[in-house]
Amino acid sequence: MRFLLFVFKFLTTQLVSSIASFIKRGKVSQGDLDVLLLDIENILLECDVALDVAEYLIAQIKNKCLESNLLKKSDIATELRKIFREELILLLSDGEERKWGQRVGKMSIFLVGPQGSGKTTTAAKLALYLKNLGKSVLLVSLDVYRPAAREQLNLLAKDISVDCFEYKGRYIHDIENNATEKSKGYDVVLYDTAGCSSSDIDMMNEIQKLCRRVCPTDIIFVADSMMGQSAVKVSKGFLDYMNITGSILTKSDSDTRGGAILSIRYTTGKPLLFFGTGEKLQDLEKFNADSVAARILDMGDIDSLWQKAQNTLGNNAIEKGTKKLLSGVFTLEDYVEHIANIKKMGGAKKLASFLPGASSRAAEVSLEEGILSKHTAIVSSMTKKERVSPAILNASRKRRIAEGAGVSVRDVNQLLEKFSHMSSLIKNISSNPAHFLKNVQSFLGKK
Ligand SMILES: Nc1nc2c(ncn2[C@@H]2O[C@H](COP(=O)(O)OP(=O)(O)OP(=O)(O)O)[C@@H](O)[C@H]2O)c(=O)[nH]1
């Protein structure tokens, strides 16, 4: 599963450095705060957040700062981030998205949106998601203009073993009539519509008519994360013709500045349901406002990190690893296994992005990634005995290992130093786990 690696990179870096330089000033006045909020508004605009949305968010934050007497607080930085986070969450969610897909009764879902926004791919991703929830799903293409789109949906449906209604005719109403007949017996019918622009009045009228006839339970607007400032205009265009009930943002794995996320939620007033995070059919993530707000403010996203560990490594492996750690035994083989797990989960850089303060440690973590690969090579060129008892490593053994791994003896010494540091840390954790937990909680701000 890919995560929102890029979406907030720019926004986060800019916001965090602005807030940090504001805090560094020591005593701050209302004027300083106004300048900071103006800076933040500009950063939001640079990140493609629409003007209305940026102004609204800043006005809300300003009100909250006044209400809470921010300037009189002893820890202005923490309080400001808290306000910012709460306002972002309010802007992004009313909690409705959490209930999506759990509804009892038949669902019929229309996916609508501009051309190329990812509707067909998302239809298949959603079908897979709903199938995994135990629902029977039928996919239907309502795109009579592009036969390739029907073929594309059919192929995707085969990939995930979901039924697809194949209609070879040319008239959209015939497809719809036949599909309504075929759809009996399925829990969910997912309709993929033809991509259209809101300025194409004929097409919009046609989709509107179809919506009236089928009366779908959900009309989901599929938008490309990269649409930036135009997100407001495009989503308003669709809202004029149909009652959108939720949105999905695709291509959030691409190098976008993320503004569309805030803009679309604000404009439609309807829940953001999912993010498309890649081209594969598994690359669909449920939207979680808390996680997104935490990532934007560089406050870490431990829930997503935990989910990622569970999905990649499995609960049994995590439990086994934790037990071993708490027993205080830590060998070089365990160290290499941890490095392999970090790689499996996407590498040190990706994992660090889930921790608080990630944006300020990006360069450091990049360096660490190379060191970890070196360490794996060094341990691989050791004998079993050396891995279990590194104390036996004398000068000649170190030279042999360094040669085998293609590194210097200094690198071998650095690994041993790091390993020894980690071993004593783990011994400390195992002798007092409660104290360790307390430190972790305070690091994560969950005192
Ligand atoms: N990287 C990435 N690519 C995606 C994502 N979703 C869709 N795509 C790609 O975007 C391109 C267009 O996707 P489609 O699903 O064909 O888009 P569409 O909206 O159905 O297109 P039309 O029917 O022509 O309007 C394809 O190459 C997809 O693989 C995503 O979340 N991430």
PDB file of C-alpha atoms in Angstrom, residues 23-199:
ATOM      1  CA  ILE A  23       8.018  30.716  17.709  1.00  0.00           C
ATOM      2  CA  LYS A  24      11.767  31.494  17.725  1.00  0.00           C
ATOM      3  CA  ARG A  25      10.970  35.179  18.176  1.00  0.00           C
ATOM      4  CA  GLY A  26      10.225  34.538  21.842  1.00  0.00           C
ATOM      5  CA  LYS A  27       7.595  37.007  22.998  1.00  0.00           C
ATOM      6  CA  VAL A  28       5.084  37.497  20.210  1.00  0.00           C
ATOM      7  CA  SER A  29       2.469  40.177  19.655  1.00  0.00           C
ATOM      8  CA  GLN A  30      -0.919  40.135  17.914  1.00  0.00           C
ATOM      9  CA  GLY A  31       0.842  41.838  14.963  1.00  0.00           C
ATOM     10  CA  ASP A  32       3.353  38.948  14.734  1.00  0.00           C
ATOM     11  CA  LEU A  33       0.491  36.472  14.778  1.00  0.00           C
ATOM     12  CA  ASP A  34      -1.322  38.367  11.996  1.00  0.00           C
ATOM     13  CA  VAL A  35       1.849  38.287   9.887  1.00  0.00           C
ATOM     14  CA  LEU A  36       2.190  34.542  10.493  1.00  0.00           C
ATOM     15  CA  LEU A  37      -1.428  33.907   9.488  1.00  0.00           C
ATOM     16  CA  LEU A  38      -0.929  35.952   6.334  1.00  0.00           C
ATOM     17  CA  ASP A  39       2.187  33.889   5.589  1.00  0.00           C
ATOM     18  CA  ILE A  40       0.206  30.698   6.090  1.00  0.00           C
ATOM     19  CA  GLU A  41      -2.546  31.943   3.798  1.00  0.00           C
ATOM     20  CA  ASN A  42       0.072  32.586   1.099  1.00  0.00           C
ATOM     21  CA  ILE A  43       1.535  29.129   1.599  1.00  0.00           C
ATOM     22  CA  LEU A  44      -1.933  27.605   1.197  1.00  0.00           C
ATOM     23  CA  LEU A  45      -2.410  29.558  -2.029  1.00  0.00           C
ATOM     24  CA  GLU A  46       0.991  28.431  -3.287  1.00  0.00           C
ATOM     25  CA  CYS A  47      -0.146  24.881  -2.585  1.00  0.00           C
ATOM     26  CA  ASP A  48      -3.075  25.383  -4.933  1.00  0.00           C
ATOM     27  CA  VAL A  49      -5.698  25.797  -2.226  1.00  0.00           C
ATOM     28  CA  ALA A  50      -8.452  27.994  -3.685  1.00  0.00           C
ATOM     29  CA  LEU A  51      -8.613  31.585  -2.370  1.00  0.00           C
ATOM     30  CA  ASP A  52     -12.074  31.215  -0.705  1.00  0.00           C
ATOM     31  CA  VAL A  53     -10.931  28.115   1.116  1.00  0.00           C
ATOM     32  CA  ALA A  54      -7.615  29.600   2.293  1.00  0.00           C
ATOM     33  CA  GLU A  55      -9.390  32.748   3.538  1.00  0.00           C
ATOM     34  CA  TYR A  56     -12.027  30.704   5.335  1.00  0.00           C
ATOM     35  CA  LEU A  57      -9.478  28.479   7.063  1.00  0.00           C
ATOM     36  CA  ILE A  58      -7.325  31.405   8.187  1.00  0.00           C
ATOM     37  CA  ALA A  59     -10.371  33.295   9.490  1.00  0.00           C
ATOM     38  CA  GLN A  60     -11.393  30.239  11.528  1.00  0.00           C
ATOM     39  CA  ILE A  61      -7.874  29.833  12.941  1.00  0.00           C
ATOM     40  CA  LYS A  62      -7.693  33.527  13.794  1.00  0.00           C
ATOM     41  CA  ASN A  63     -11.004  33.349  15.692  1.00  0.00           C
ATOM     42  CA  LYS A  64      -9.871  30.311  17.626  1.00  0.00           C
ATOM     43  CA  CYS A  65      -6.551  32.007  18.503  1.00  0.00           C
ATOM     44  CA  LEU A  66      -8.481  34.977  19.896  1.00  0.00           C
ATOM     45  CA  GLU A  67     -11.031  32.830  21.737  1.00  0.00           C
ATOM     46  CA  SER A  68      -8.334  30.732  23.371  1.00  0.00           C
ATOM     47  CA  ASN A  69      -6.154  33.741  24.283  1.00  0.00           C
ATOM     48  CA  LEU A  70      -3.287  32.134  22.423  1.00  0.00           C
ATOM     49  CA  LEU A  71      -0.753  34.898  23.094  1.00  0.00           C
ATOM     50  CA  LYS A  72      -1.112  34.434  26.835  1.00  0.00           C
ATOM     51  CA  LYS A  73      -0.398  30.688  26.712  1.00  0.00           C
ATOM     52  CA  SER A  74       2.925  29.393  27.999  1.00  0.00           C
ATOM     53  CA  ASP A  75       3.431  27.022  25.045  1.00  0.00           C
ATOM     54  CA  ILE A  76       2.215  29.015  22.059  1.00  0.00           C
ATOM     55  CA  ALA A  77       3.708  26.589  19.524  1.00  0.00           C
ATOM     56  CA  THR A  78       1.817  23.551  20.807  1.00  0.00           C
ATOM     57  CA  GLU A  79      -1.421  25.510  21.211  1.00  0.00           C
ATOM     58  CA  LEU A  80      -1.172  26.993  17.712  1.00  0.00           C
ATOM     59  CA  ARG A  81      -0.572  23.584  16.136  1.00  0.00           C
ATOM     60  CA  LYS A  82      -3.526  22.196  18.110  1.00  0.00           C
ATOM     61  CA  ILE A  83      -5.821  24.959  16.825  1.00  0.00           C
ATOM     62  CA  PHE A  84      -4.546  24.527  13.282  1.00  0.00           C
ATOM     63  CA  ARG A  85      -5.059  20.773  13.465  1.00  0.00           C
ATOM     64  CA  GLU A  86      -8.593  21.060  14.858  1.00  0.00           C
ATOM     65  CA  GLU A  87      -9.596  23.551  12.171  1.00  0.00           C
ATOM     66  CA  LEU A  88      -8.108  21.415   9.412  1.00  0.00           C
ATOM     67  CA  ILE A  89     -10.027  18.392  10.669  1.00  0.00           C
ATOM     68  CA  LEU A  90     -13.258  20.418  10.786  1.00  0.00           C
ATOM     69  CA  LEU A  91     -12.647  21.624   7.244  1.00  0.00           C
ATOM     70  CA  LEU A  92     -11.859  18.136   5.971  1.00  0.00           C
ATOM     71  CA  SER A  93     -14.501  16.050   7.653  1.00  0.00           C
ATOM     72  CA  ASP A  94     -17.789  15.807   9.473  1.00  0.00           C
ATOM     73  CA  GLY A  95     -17.182  12.125  10.244  1.00  0.00           C
ATOM     74  CA  GLU A  96     -19.631  10.948   7.535  1.00  0.00           C
ATOM     75  CA  GLU A  97     -16.899   9.250   5.498  1.00  0.00           C
ATOM     76  CA  ARG A  98     -16.314   6.704   8.269  1.00  0.00           C
ATOM     77  CA  LYS A  99     -19.752   5.188   7.739  1.00  0.00           C
ATOM     78  CA  TRP A 100     -19.391   4.827   3.987  1.00  0.00           C
ATOM     79  CA  GLY A 101     -19.721   1.279   2.615  1.00  0.00           C
ATOM     80  CA  GLN A 102     -21.207  -0.060   5.841  1.00  0.00           C
ATOM     81  CA  ARG A 103     -24.766   0.823   4.867  1.00  0.00           C
ATOM     82  CA  VAL A 104     -27.247  -2.032   4.904  1.00  0.00           C
ATOM     83  CA  GLY A 105     -29.264  -2.447   1.695  1.00  0.00           C
ATOM     84  CA  LYS A 106     -28.460  -2.203  -1.954  1.00  0.00           C
ATOM     85  CA  MET A 107     -26.051   0.460  -3.165  1.00  0.00           C
ATOM     86  CA  SER A 108     -25.925   1.881  -6.657  1.00  0.00           C
ATOM     87  CA  ILE A 109     -22.978   4.142  -7.225  1.00  0.00           C
ATOM     88  CA  PHE A 110     -22.333   6.556 -10.075  1.00  0.00           C
ATOM     89  CA  LEU A 111     -18.728   7.627 -10.611  1.00  0.00           C
ATOM     90  CA  VAL A 112     -18.642  10.980 -12.382  1.00  0.00           C
ATOM     91  CA  GLY A 113     -15.852  13.400 -13.184  1.00  0.00           C
ATOM     92  CA  PRO A 114     -13.696  15.026 -15.819  1.00  0.00           C
ATOM     93  CA  GLN A 115     -11.990  13.060 -18.563  1.00  0.00           C
ATOM     94  CA  GLY A 116      -8.976  11.071 -17.459  1.00  0.00           C
ATOM     95  CA  SER A 117      -9.506  11.754 -13.766  1.00  0.00           C
ATOM     96  CA  GLY A 118      -9.321   8.018 -13.045  1.00  0.00           C
ATOM     97  CA  LYS A 119     -13.002   6.974 -12.942  1.00  0.00           C
ATOM     98  CA  THR A 120     -12.607   3.578 -14.606  1.00  0.00           C
ATOM     99  CA  THR A 121      -9.580   2.631 -12.519  1.00  0.00           C
ATOM    100  CA  THR A 122     -11.345   3.876  -9.379  1.00  0.00           C
ATOM    101  CA  ALA A 123     -14.503   1.904 -10.250  1.00  0.00           C
ATOM    102  CA  ALA A 124     -12.420  -1.284 -10.220  1.00  0.00           C
ATOM    103  CA  LYS A 125     -10.563  -0.238  -7.042  1.00  0.00           C
ATOM    104  CA  LEU A 126     -13.861   0.445  -5.272  1.00  0.00           C
ATOM    105  CA  ALA A 127     -15.301  -2.841  -6.540  1.00  0.00           C
ATOM    106  CA  LEU A 128     -12.337  -4.659  -5.009  1.00  0.00           C
ATOM    107  CA  TYR A 129     -12.685  -2.720  -1.747  1.00  0.00           C
ATOM    108  CA  LEU A 130     -16.404  -3.528  -1.482  1.00  0.00           C
ATOM    109  CA  LYS A 131     -15.857  -7.151  -2.503  1.00  0.00           C
ATOM    110  CA  ASN A 132     -13.346  -7.440   0.350  1.00  0.00           C
ATOM    111  CA  LEU A 133     -16.089  -6.161   2.661  1.00  0.00           C
ATOM    112  CA  GLY A 134     -18.089  -9.228   1.618  1.00  0.00           C
ATOM    113  CA  LYS A 135     -20.414  -7.524  -0.863  1.00  0.00           C
ATOM    114  CA  SER A 136     -21.411  -8.867  -4.282  1.00  0.00           C
ATOM    115  CA  VAL A 137     -20.540  -6.253  -6.889  1.00  0.00           C
ATOM    116  CA  LEU A 138     -21.515  -5.631 -10.513  1.00  0.00           C
ATOM    117  CA  LEU A 139     -19.522  -3.163 -12.611  1.00  0.00           C
ATOM    118  CA  VAL A 140     -21.316  -1.360 -15.438  1.00  0.00           C
ATOM    119  CA  SER A 141     -19.780   0.956 -18.009  1.00  0.00           C
ATOM    120  CA  LEU A 142     -22.080   3.745 -19.192  1.00  0.00           C
ATOM    121  CA  ASP A 143     -19.443   5.089 -21.572  1.00  0.00           C
ATOM    122  CA  VAL A 144     -20.858   4.586 -25.073  1.00  0.00           C
ATOM    123  CA  TYR A 145     -18.507   7.128 -26.599  1.00  0.00           C
ATOM    124  CA  ARG A 146     -15.293   5.279 -25.922  1.00  0.00           C
ATOM    125  CA  PRO A 147     -15.568   1.516 -26.580  1.00  0.00           C
ATOM    126  CA  ALA A 148     -12.040   1.192 -25.192  1.00  0.00           C
ATOM    127  CA  ALA A 149     -13.348   2.418 -21.829  1.00  0.00           C
ATOM    128  CA  ARG A 150     -15.833  -0.495 -21.723  1.00  0.00           C
ATOM    129  CA  GLU A 151     -13.114  -2.922 -22.680  1.00  0.00           C
ATOM    130  CA  GLN A 152     -10.819  -1.388 -20.008  1.00  0.00           C
ATOM    131  CA  LEU A 153     -13.472  -1.882 -17.294  1.00  0.00           C
ATOM    132  CA  ASN A 154     -14.101  -5.425 -18.447  1.00  0.00           C
ATOM    133  CA  LEU A 155     -10.408  -6.316 -18.217  1.00  0.00           C
ATOM    134  CA  LEU A 156     -10.060  -4.712 -14.780  1.00  0.00           C
ATOM    135  CA  ALA A 157     -13.153  -6.596 -13.574  1.00  0.00           C
ATOM    136  CA  LYS A 158     -11.596  -9.890 -14.720  1.00  0.00           C
ATOM    137  CA  ASP A 159      -8.411  -9.052 -12.775  1.00  0.00           C
ATOM    138  CA  ILE A 160     -10.365  -8.817  -9.536  1.00  0.00           C
ATOM    139  CA  SER A 161     -12.936 -11.535 -10.372  1.00  0.00           C
ATOM    140  CA  VAL A 162     -15.890  -9.163 -10.237  1.00  0.00           C
ATOM    141  CA  ASP A 163     -18.818  -9.373 -12.695  1.00  0.00           C
ATOM    142  CA  CYS A 164     -18.987  -6.712 -15.373  1.00  0.00           C
ATOM    143  CA  PHE A 165     -22.004  -5.955 -17.502  1.00  0.00           C
ATOM    144  CA  GLU A 166     -20.885  -6.018 -21.091  1.00  0.00           C
ATOM    145  CA  TYR A 167     -23.099  -4.203 -23.531  1.00  0.00           C
ATOM    146  CA  LYS A 168     -22.074  -3.883 -27.127  1.00  0.00           C
ATOM    147  CA  GLY A 169     -24.743  -1.418 -28.338  1.00  0.00           C
ATOM    148  CA  ARG A 170     -24.474   2.312 -28.874  1.00  0.00           C
ATOM    149  CA  TYR A 171     -27.303   3.807 -26.859  1.00  0.00           C
ATOM    150  CA  ILE A 172     -26.765   4.736 -23.284  1.00  0.00           C
ATOM    151  CA  HIS A 173     -30.387   4.232 -22.237  1.00  0.00           C
ATOM    152  CA  ASP A 174     -30.338   0.670 -23.546  1.00  0.00           C
ATOM    153  CA  ILE A 175     -27.272  -0.057 -21.474  1.00  0.00           C
ATOM    154  CA  GLU A 176     -28.962   1.411 -18.464  1.00  0.00           C
ATOM    155  CA  ASN A 177     -32.208  -0.562 -19.006  1.00  0.00           C
ATOM    156  CA  ASN A 178     -30.334  -3.820 -19.512  1.00  0.00           C
ATOM    157  CA  ALA A 179     -28.030  -3.122 -16.600  1.00  0.00           C
ATOM    158  CA  THR A 180     -30.944  -2.436 -14.256  1.00  0.00           C
ATOM    159  CA  GLU A 181     -32.323  -5.866 -15.144  1.00  0.00           C
ATOM    160  CA  LYS A 182     -28.893  -7.515 -14.713  1.00  0.00           C
ATOM    161  CA  SER A 183     -28.188  -5.787 -11.418  1.00  0.00           C
ATOM    162  CA  LYS A 184     -30.812  -7.749  -9.483  1.00  0.00           C
ATOM    163  CA  GLY A 185     -29.168  -9.932  -6.894  1.00  0.00           C
ATOM    164  CA  TYR A 186     -26.055  -7.780  -6.405  1.00  0.00           C
ATOM    165  CA  ASP A 187     -25.400  -5.784  -3.228  1.00  0.00           C
ATOM    166  CA  VAL A 188     -23.631  -3.027  -5.137  1.00  0.00           C
ATOM    167  CA  VAL A 189     -23.821  -1.806  -8.730  1.00  0.00           C
ATOM    168  CA  LEU A 190     -21.000   0.501  -9.707  1.00  0.00           C
ATOM    169  CA  TYR A 191     -21.607   2.648 -12.790  1.00  0.00           C
ATOM    170  CA  ASP A 192     -18.590   4.123 -14.571  1.00  0.00           C
ATOM    171  CA  THR A 193     -19.698   7.151 -16.609  1.00  0.00           C
ATOM    172  CA  ALA A 194     -18.025   8.880 -19.555  1.00  0.00           C
ATOM    173  CA  GLY A 195     -15.580  11.621 -18.648  1.00  0.00           C
ATOM    174  CA  CYS A 196     -16.962  15.071 -19.317  1.00  0.00           C
ATOM    175  CA  SER A 197     -16.288  18.709 -18.799  1.00  0.00           C
ATOM    176  CA  SER A 198     -18.944  20.795 -17.043  1.00  0.00           C
ATOM    177  CA  SER A 199     -18.904  23.137 -20.041  1.00  0.00           C
TER     178      SER A 199
END
